[in-house]
Amino acid sequence: MRLYTLKTADGIFPAVEGSNKTAHRLPFDDMNALIESGKVFEYKHLCNEIGKFDLTNTEILAPIPQPKQDILCLGINYAAHAEESARFKKEVFEKDRQYSVYFSKRVNEAVPDGGAIPYPTVDTQIDYEAELAFVVGKDAKNVKKENAKEYVFGYTIINDVSARSLQQRHKQFYYAKSLDGFTPMGPCIVTADEVDFEPQLNIRSYVNGELRQNSNTSLLLAGIGQILEDLTEGMTLKTCSIISTGTPSGVGMGFVPPKFLVPGDEVRCEIDGIGSLTNKFI
């Protein structure tokens, strides 16, 4: 199932994609309420009906416009990106990293596919990071890798936009990742039953049509099962939590010299089986 958040004259609501680019409204206030209900598959039959809304002529928001908590993220979770990150920071590259890097990202409102991202005034080293994200479908505590699949509600795309000077200045990620508009998300949530576990999906990003990142989620250093086992050993992940799994190599800071974004640039992130997420910086 492909789930969207739509905005019409009738309000904002979740919908399920049907045939011929149509979508059927679901009887929940928002996507968070739908996920918390545990009843999404009761509406799977609607995918085969004529939808109420034409997706090509309806405003599509980020699938979860206002996340209930900060998004949890993984840093340097692809080996090649870890190497380019160390080179940019002039650090020693740790080839055999034992532990994952976790951080969080504040999101007042996620930017949808096609939405504009305000270019910040506090930094000019603005970077893109195409990432596979997953949504937790039920409260998770002490999850084991072999049981992790049952806790995944679905998958979406996130561009983990980053301000590199701030990241270097403050020696941590939170501020640099949390500027207004820095979390494009979408275009939809694809439910977990549509994706093999662990996901092995091609992931790419383009800047003004130029291919920058080109990898596969099978190359994650810590897969989704490991992520859930690690985090839930010490903390409870609540239903609707969003976890972004990290970005592959090819980000702007990885080039020599770096290729940071400037106003007017357009970034497109793609993950096979989910779709594409395109945003322009203004």
mmCIF file of C-alpha atoms in Angstrom:
data_model
loop_
_atom_site.group_PDB
_atom_site.id
_atom_site.type_symbol
_atom_site.label_atom_id
_atom_site.label_comp_id
_atom_site.label_asym_id
_atom_site.label_seq_id
_atom_site.Cartn_x
_atom_site.Cartn_y
_atom_site.Cartn_z
ATOM 1 C CA MET A 1 0.000 0.000 0.000
ATOM 2 C CA ARG A 2 1.087 3.515 -0.758
ATOM 3 C CA LEU A 3 -0.163 6.033 1.791
ATOM 4 C CA TYR A 4 -0.296 9.790 1.281
ATOM 5 C CA THR A 5 -1.281 12.853 3.239
ATOM 6 C CA LEU A 6 -3.489 15.037 1.061
ATOM 7 C CA LYS A 7 -4.613 18.631 1.424
ATOM 8 C CA THR A 8 -7.906 19.669 -0.174
ATOM 9 C CA ALA A 9 -10.671 22.162 0.465
ATOM 10 C CA ASP A 10 -12.075 19.565 2.866
ATOM 11 C CA GLY A 11 -8.938 19.586 5.022
ATOM 12 C CA ILE A 12 -5.816 17.490 5.532
ATOM 13 C CA PHE A 13 -6.145 13.714 5.786
ATOM 14 C CA PRO A 14 -4.432 10.387 5.006
ATOM 15 C CA ALA A 15 -5.315 8.486 1.849
ATOM 16 C CA VAL A 16 -4.447 5.188 0.182
ATOM 17 C CA GLU A 17 -3.454 5.041 -3.477
ATOM 18 C CA GLY A 18 -5.770 3.173 -5.789
ATOM 19 C CA SER A 19 -5.593 2.653 -9.532
ATOM 20 C CA ASN A 20 -4.920 5.236 -12.251
ATOM 21 C CA LYS A 21 -3.251 7.746 -9.905
ATOM 22 C CA THR A 22 -6.253 8.061 -7.640
ATOM 23 C CA ALA A 23 -6.488 7.950 -3.862
ATOM 24 C CA HIS A 24 -9.230 7.132 -1.394
ATOM 25 C CA ARG A 25 -9.629 9.121 1.809
ATOM 26 C CA LEU A 26 -9.131 7.142 5.017
ATOM 27 C CA PRO A 27 -11.236 7.806 8.143
ATOM 28 C CA PHE A 28 -8.479 9.147 10.403
ATOM 29 C CA ASP A 29 -7.493 12.645 11.449
ATOM 30 C CA ASP A 30 -3.918 12.230 10.244
ATOM 31 C CA MET A 31 -1.247 9.676 9.365
ATOM 32 C CA ASN A 32 -0.120 9.328 12.963
ATOM 33 C CA ALA A 33 -3.647 8.361 14.007
ATOM 34 C CA LEU A 34 -3.837 5.846 11.170
ATOM 35 C CA ILE A 35 -0.557 4.199 12.220
ATOM 36 C CA GLU A 36 -1.542 4.149 15.893
ATOM 37 C CA SER A 37 -4.869 2.495 15.072
ATOM 38 C CA GLY A 38 -3.184 -0.652 13.789
ATOM 39 C CA LYS A 39 -6.017 -0.932 11.256
ATOM 40 C CA VAL A 40 -4.377 0.149 8.020
ATOM 41 C CA PHE A 41 -4.697 -3.257 6.360
ATOM 42 C CA GLU A 42 -8.446 -3.246 6.937
ATOM 43 C CA TYR A 43 -8.534 -0.638 4.174
ATOM 44 C CA LYS A 44 -6.314 -2.449 1.686
ATOM 45 C CA HIS A 45 -9.341 -3.298 -0.478
ATOM 46 C CA LEU A 46 -9.742 0.403 -1.221
ATOM 47 C CA CYS A 47 -6.595 0.217 -3.370
ATOM 48 C CA ASN A 48 -8.630 -1.599 -6.014
ATOM 49 C CA GLU A 49 -11.491 0.891 -6.084
ATOM 50 C CA ILE A 50 -11.885 4.131 -7.986
ATOM 51 C CA GLY A 51 -10.235 6.727 -5.799
ATOM 52 C CA LYS A 52 -11.960 9.817 -4.594
ATOM 53 C CA PHE A 53 -9.069 12.138 -5.427
ATOM 54 C CA ASP A 54 -6.876 12.523 -8.477
ATOM 55 C CA LEU A 55 -3.284 12.462 -7.207
ATOM 56 C CA THR A 56 -2.073 14.461 -10.197
ATOM 57 C CA ASN A 57 -4.354 17.366 -9.284
ATOM 58 C CA THR A 58 -4.337 17.199 -5.481
ATOM 59 C CA GLU A 59 -1.838 18.803 -3.130
ATOM 60 C CA ILE A 60 0.292 16.097 -1.543
ATOM 61 C CA LEU A 61 1.982 16.915 1.757
ATOM 62 C CA ALA A 62 4.806 15.044 3.435
ATOM 63 C CA PRO A 63 3.351 11.697 4.595
ATOM 64 C CA ILE A 64 3.832 12.725 8.243
ATOM 65 C CA PRO A 65 3.883 16.541 8.113
ATOM 66 C CA GLN A 66 4.387 16.993 11.864
ATOM 67 C CA PRO A 67 6.280 14.075 13.411
ATOM 68 C CA LYS A 68 5.323 13.373 17.015
ATOM 69 C CA GLN A 69 8.971 13.381 18.110
ATOM 70 C CA ASP A 70 12.335 14.358 16.691
ATOM 71 C CA ILE A 71 13.468 12.072 13.881
ATOM 72 C CA LEU A 72 16.182 9.619 14.912
ATOM 73 C CA CYS A 73 19.056 9.424 12.431
ATOM 74 C CA LEU A 74 22.180 7.423 11.779
ATOM 75 C CA GLY A 75 25.429 9.066 10.792
ATOM 76 C CA ILE A 76 28.060 7.521 8.531
ATOM 77 C CA ASN A 77 26.100 4.281 8.074
ATOM 78 C CA TYR A 78 27.625 3.501 4.669
ATOM 79 C CA ALA A 79 31.389 2.753 4.556
ATOM 80 C CA ALA A 80 32.103 4.966 1.528
ATOM 81 C CA HIS A 81 30.297 7.909 3.120
ATOM 82 C CA ALA A 82 32.243 7.388 6.351
ATOM 83 C CA GLU A 83 35.424 7.695 4.327
ATOM 84 C CA GLU A 84 34.412 10.893 2.527
ATOM 85 C CA SER A 85 33.179 12.396 5.808
ATOM 86 C CA ALA A 86 36.510 11.717 7.506
ATOM 87 C CA ARG A 87 38.361 13.257 4.561
ATOM 88 C CA PHE A 88 36.273 16.442 4.702
ATOM 89 C CA LYS A 89 36.740 16.751 8.470
ATOM 90 C CA LYS A 90 40.456 15.915 8.188
ATOM 91 C CA GLU A 91 39.977 13.002 10.581
ATOM 92 C CA VAL A 92 41.428 9.516 10.572
ATOM 93 C CA PHE A 93 39.093 7.142 8.728
ATOM 94 C CA GLU A 94 37.928 4.334 11.023
ATOM 95 C CA LYS A 95 37.472 1.419 8.626
ATOM 96 C CA ASP A 96 36.088 -0.981 11.216
ATOM 97 C CA ARG A 97 33.648 1.137 13.181
ATOM 98 C CA GLN A 98 32.219 -0.930 16.037
ATOM 99 C CA TYR A 99 29.294 1.249 17.084
ATOM 100 C CA SER A 100 26.698 3.223 15.167
ATOM 101 C CA VAL A 101 26.423 7.008 15.366
ATOM 102 C CA TYR A 102 22.947 8.151 16.428
ATOM 103 C CA PHE A 103 21.582 11.672 16.549
ATOM 104 C CA SER A 104 18.218 13.389 16.298
ATOM 105 C CA LYS A 105 16.766 15.999 13.978
ATOM 106 C CA ARG A 106 14.045 18.462 14.963
ATOM 107 C CA VAL A 107 11.217 18.848 12.465
ATOM 108 C CA ASN A 108 8.569 21.515 12.966
ATOM 109 C CA GLU A 109 7.073 20.632 9.603
ATOM 110 C CA ALA A 110 8.396 18.230 6.988
ATOM 111 C CA VAL A 111 8.669 19.620 3.455
ATOM 112 C CA PRO A 112 6.750 17.639 0.812
ATOM 113 C CA ASP A 113 7.837 16.484 -2.617
ATOM 114 C CA GLY A 114 7.903 19.604 -4.763
ATOM 115 C CA GLY A 115 8.086 21.913 -1.764
ATOM 116 C CA ALA A 116 10.589 24.760 -1.556
ATOM 117 C CA ILE A 117 13.378 24.798 1.023
ATOM 118 C CA PRO A 118 14.390 28.234 2.358
ATOM 119 C CA TYR A 119 18.126 28.733 1.924
ATOM 120 C CA PRO A 120 19.415 29.633 5.410
ATOM 121 C CA THR A 121 21.255 32.795 6.369
ATOM 122 C CA VAL A 122 23.369 31.078 9.053
ATOM 123 C CA ASP A 123 25.476 28.868 6.752
ATOM 124 C CA THR A 124 26.530 28.582 3.113
ATOM 125 C CA GLN A 125 27.873 25.019 3.207
ATOM 126 C CA ILE A 126 24.482 23.420 2.606
ATOM 127 C CA ASP A 127 24.461 19.741 1.728
ATOM 128 C CA TYR A 128 22.005 17.021 0.700
ATOM 129 C CA GLU A 129 21.715 13.420 1.959
ATOM 130 C CA ALA A 130 19.317 10.938 0.339
ATOM 131 C CA GLU A 131 18.161 8.425 2.957
ATOM 132 C CA LEU A 132 15.804 5.502 3.439
ATOM 133 C CA ALA A 133 13.628 6.109 6.495
ATOM 134 C CA PHE A 134 11.260 3.743 8.249
ATOM 135 C CA VAL A 135 8.302 4.342 10.534
ATOM 136 C CA VAL A 136 7.816 2.319 13.710
ATOM 137 C CA GLY A 137 4.399 0.665 13.724
ATOM 138 C CA LYS A 138 4.070 -0.200 17.417
ATOM 139 C CA ASP A 139 5.835 0.550 20.684
ATOM 140 C CA ALA A 140 9.197 -1.195 20.623
ATOM 141 C CA LYS A 141 11.306 -2.283 23.592
ATOM 142 C CA ASN A 142 13.982 -5.000 23.751
ATOM 143 C CA VAL A 143 13.504 -5.919 20.090
ATOM 144 C CA LYS A 144 15.728 -8.641 18.661
ATOM 145 C CA LYS A 145 17.008 -8.463 15.096
ATOM 146 C CA GLU A 146 15.149 -11.590 14.081
ATOM 147 C CA ASN A 147 11.834 -10.032 15.179
ATOM 148 C CA ALA A 148 12.484 -6.486 13.945
ATOM 149 C CA LYS A 149 10.357 -6.736 10.805
ATOM 150 C CA GLU A 150 7.110 -6.839 12.793
ATOM 151 C CA TYR A 151 7.851 -3.385 14.243
ATOM 152 C CA VAL A 152 8.261 -1.645 10.872
ATOM 153 C CA PHE A 153 5.108 0.048 9.590
ATOM 154 C CA GLY A 154 6.547 1.302 6.333
ATOM 155 C CA TYR A 155 9.223 3.198 4.435
ATOM 156 C CA THR A 156 9.691 6.672 2.991
ATOM 157 C CA ILE A 157 12.438 8.932 1.621
ATOM 158 C CA ILE A 158 14.111 11.688 3.606
ATOM 159 C CA ASN A 159 16.630 14.248 2.416
ATOM 160 C CA ASP A 160 18.676 14.899 5.546
ATOM 161 C CA VAL A 161 19.674 18.437 4.568
ATOM 162 C CA SER A 162 22.726 19.564 6.543
ATOM 163 C CA ALA A 163 24.581 22.799 7.275
ATOM 164 C CA ARG A 164 28.204 21.680 7.325
ATOM 165 C CA SER A 165 29.810 24.787 8.845
ATOM 166 C CA LEU A 166 27.422 24.627 11.791
ATOM 167 C CA GLN A 167 28.092 20.914 12.105
ATOM 168 C CA GLN A 168 31.841 21.583 12.316
ATOM 169 C CA ARG A 169 31.496 24.611 14.564
ATOM 170 C CA HIS A 170 29.325 22.976 17.198
ATOM 171 C CA LYS A 171 30.938 19.507 16.999
ATOM 172 C CA GLN A 172 27.527 17.833 16.865
ATOM 173 C CA PHE A 173 24.713 17.358 14.384
ATOM 174 C CA TYR A 174 21.519 18.609 16.019
ATOM 175 C CA TYR A 175 21.496 22.306 15.117
ATOM 176 C CA ALA A 176 23.057 21.757 11.695
ATOM 177 C CA LYS A 177 20.372 19.239 10.747
ATOM 178 C CA SER A 178 17.344 21.001 12.252
ATOM 179 C CA LEU A 179 17.095 24.322 10.432
ATOM 180 C CA ASP A 180 13.702 25.301 9.073
ATOM 181 C CA GLY A 181 12.828 23.263 5.982
ATOM 182 C CA PHE A 182 15.726 20.839 6.402
ATOM 183 C CA THR A 183 13.568 17.691 6.374
ATOM 184 C CA PRO A 184 12.003 16.997 2.990
ATOM 185 C CA MET A 185 10.017 13.744 3.262
ATOM 186 C CA GLY A 186 7.924 11.731 0.840
ATOM 187 C CA PRO A 187 6.287 11.379 -1.473
ATOM 188 C CA CYS A 188 4.464 8.620 0.421
ATOM 189 C CA ILE A 189 4.824 5.786 2.920
ATOM 190 C CA VAL A 190 5.090 2.353 1.348
ATOM 191 C CA THR A 191 3.854 -0.229 3.848
ATOM 192 C CA ALA A 192 6.348 -2.826 5.015
ATOM 193 C CA ASP A 193 4.567 -5.730 3.319
ATOM 194 C CA GLU A 194 5.561 -4.260 -0.048
ATOM 195 C CA VAL A 195 9.321 -4.313 0.681
ATOM 196 C CA ASP A 196 11.578 -7.293 1.348
ATOM 197 C CA PHE A 197 13.260 -7.233 4.744
ATOM 198 C CA GLU A 198 16.079 -6.202 5.059
ATOM 199 C CA PRO A 199 15.472 -3.745 2.179
ATOM 200 C CA GLN A 200 17.820 -3.954 -0.790
ATOM 201 C CA LEU A 201 16.769 -0.874 -2.714
ATOM 202 C CA ASN A 202 18.718 1.298 -5.136
ATOM 203 C CA ILE A 203 19.132 4.818 -3.755
ATOM 204 C CA ARG A 204 20.212 7.872 -5.743
ATOM 205 C CA SER A 205 20.364 11.640 -5.593
ATOM 206 C CA TYR A 206 20.687 14.263 -8.313
ATOM 207 C CA VAL A 207 21.546 17.955 -8.112
ATOM 208 C CA ASN A 208 20.214 19.928 -11.079
ATOM 209 C CA GLY A 209 19.983 16.628 -12.967
ATOM 210 C CA GLU A 210 23.570 15.557 -12.201
ATOM 211 C CA LEU A 211 23.820 12.133 -10.549
ATOM 212 C CA ARG A 212 25.611 12.541 -7.205
ATOM 213 C CA GLN A 213 24.723 9.507 -5.047
ATOM 214 C CA ASN A 214 24.193 6.008 -6.409
ATOM 215 C CA SER A 215 24.126 3.064 -4.016
ATOM 216 C CA ASN A 216 21.925 0.372 -2.491
ATOM 217 C CA THR A 217 20.454 0.065 0.999
ATOM 218 C CA SER A 218 21.934 -3.446 1.266
ATOM 219 C CA LEU A 219 25.212 -1.622 2.005
ATOM 220 C CA LEU A 220 23.999 -0.151 5.294
ATOM 221 C CA LEU A 221 26.600 -0.871 7.965
ATOM 222 C CA ALA A 222 23.824 -1.259 10.541
ATOM 223 C CA GLY A 223 20.644 -2.650 9.035
ATOM 224 C CA ILE A 224 17.167 -1.977 10.326
ATOM 225 C CA GLY A 225 17.177 -5.048 12.545
ATOM 226 C CA GLN A 226 20.436 -3.980 14.174
ATOM 227 C CA ILE A 227 19.201 -0.407 14.584
ATOM 228 C CA LEU A 228 16.044 -1.524 16.373
ATOM 229 C CA GLU A 229 17.914 -3.981 18.563
ATOM 230 C CA ASP A 230 20.512 -1.370 19.535
ATOM 231 C CA LEU A 231 18.095 1.431 20.317
ATOM 232 C CA THR A 232 15.388 -0.561 22.077
ATOM 233 C CA GLU A 233 17.836 -2.227 24.421
ATOM 234 C CA GLY A 234 17.988 1.050 26.282
ATOM 235 C CA MET A 235 14.962 3.081 25.204
ATOM 236 C CA THR A 236 11.361 2.610 24.141
ATOM 237 C CA LEU A 237 10.593 3.646 20.589
ATOM 238 C CA LYS A 238 7.029 4.866 20.476
ATOM 239 C CA THR A 239 4.587 4.134 17.677
ATOM 240 C CA CYS A 240 5.058 6.574 14.755
ATOM 241 C CA SER A 241 8.743 7.137 15.518
ATOM 242 C CA ILE A 242 10.673 7.898 12.327
ATOM 243 C CA ILE A 243 14.207 6.575 11.885
ATOM 244 C CA SER A 244 16.403 7.690 8.987
ATOM 245 C CA THR A 245 19.075 5.124 8.210
ATOM 246 C CA GLY A 246 21.939 7.227 6.868
ATOM 247 C CA THR A 247 23.212 8.342 3.482
ATOM 248 C CA PRO A 248 25.617 6.809 0.963
ATOM 249 C CA SER A 249 28.668 8.523 -0.514
ATOM 250 C CA GLY A 250 28.370 11.318 -3.033
ATOM 251 C CA VAL A 251 27.237 14.164 -0.805
ATOM 252 C CA GLY A 252 28.525 17.640 -1.540
ATOM 253 C CA MET A 253 31.233 17.639 1.111
ATOM 254 C CA GLY A 254 32.685 14.460 -0.394
ATOM 255 C CA PHE A 255 33.889 16.157 -3.580
ATOM 256 C CA VAL A 256 37.266 17.873 -3.993
ATOM 257 C CA PRO A 257 36.549 20.722 -3.917
ATOM 258 C CA PRO A 258 33.184 20.341 -2.163
ATOM 259 C CA LYS A 259 29.985 20.890 -4.162
ATOM 260 C CA PHE A 260 27.678 22.632 -1.725
ATOM 261 C CA LEU A 261 24.207 23.813 -2.660
ATOM 262 C CA VAL A 262 23.364 27.380 -3.644
ATOM 263 C CA PRO A 263 19.988 29.125 -3.986
ATOM 264 C CA GLY A 264 18.166 27.854 -7.049
ATOM 265 C CA ASP A 265 19.586 24.331 -6.881
ATOM 266 C CA GLU A 266 17.169 21.433 -7.211
ATOM 267 C CA VAL A 267 17.796 18.132 -5.423
ATOM 268 C CA ARG A 268 16.029 14.918 -6.362
ATOM 269 C CA CYS A 269 16.299 11.854 -4.119
ATOM 270 C CA GLU A 270 15.118 8.505 -5.453
ATOM 271 C CA ILE A 271 14.643 5.073 -3.908
ATOM 272 C CA ASP A 272 13.385 2.259 -6.106
ATOM 273 C CA GLY A 273 9.989 0.991 -5.015
ATOM 274 C CA ILE A 274 9.182 4.169 -3.087
ATOM 275 C CA GLY A 275 9.486 7.017 -5.568
ATOM 276 C CA SER A 276 11.268 10.352 -5.823
ATOM 277 C CA LEU A 277 11.494 13.436 -3.650
ATOM 278 C CA THR A 278 12.354 16.689 -5.428
ATOM 279 C CA ASN A 279 12.929 20.071 -3.794
ATOM 280 C CA LYS A 280 14.379 23.428 -4.807
ATOM 281 C CA PHE A 281 16.342 25.746 -2.524
ATOM 282 C CA ILE A 282 15.131 29.338 -2.668
#
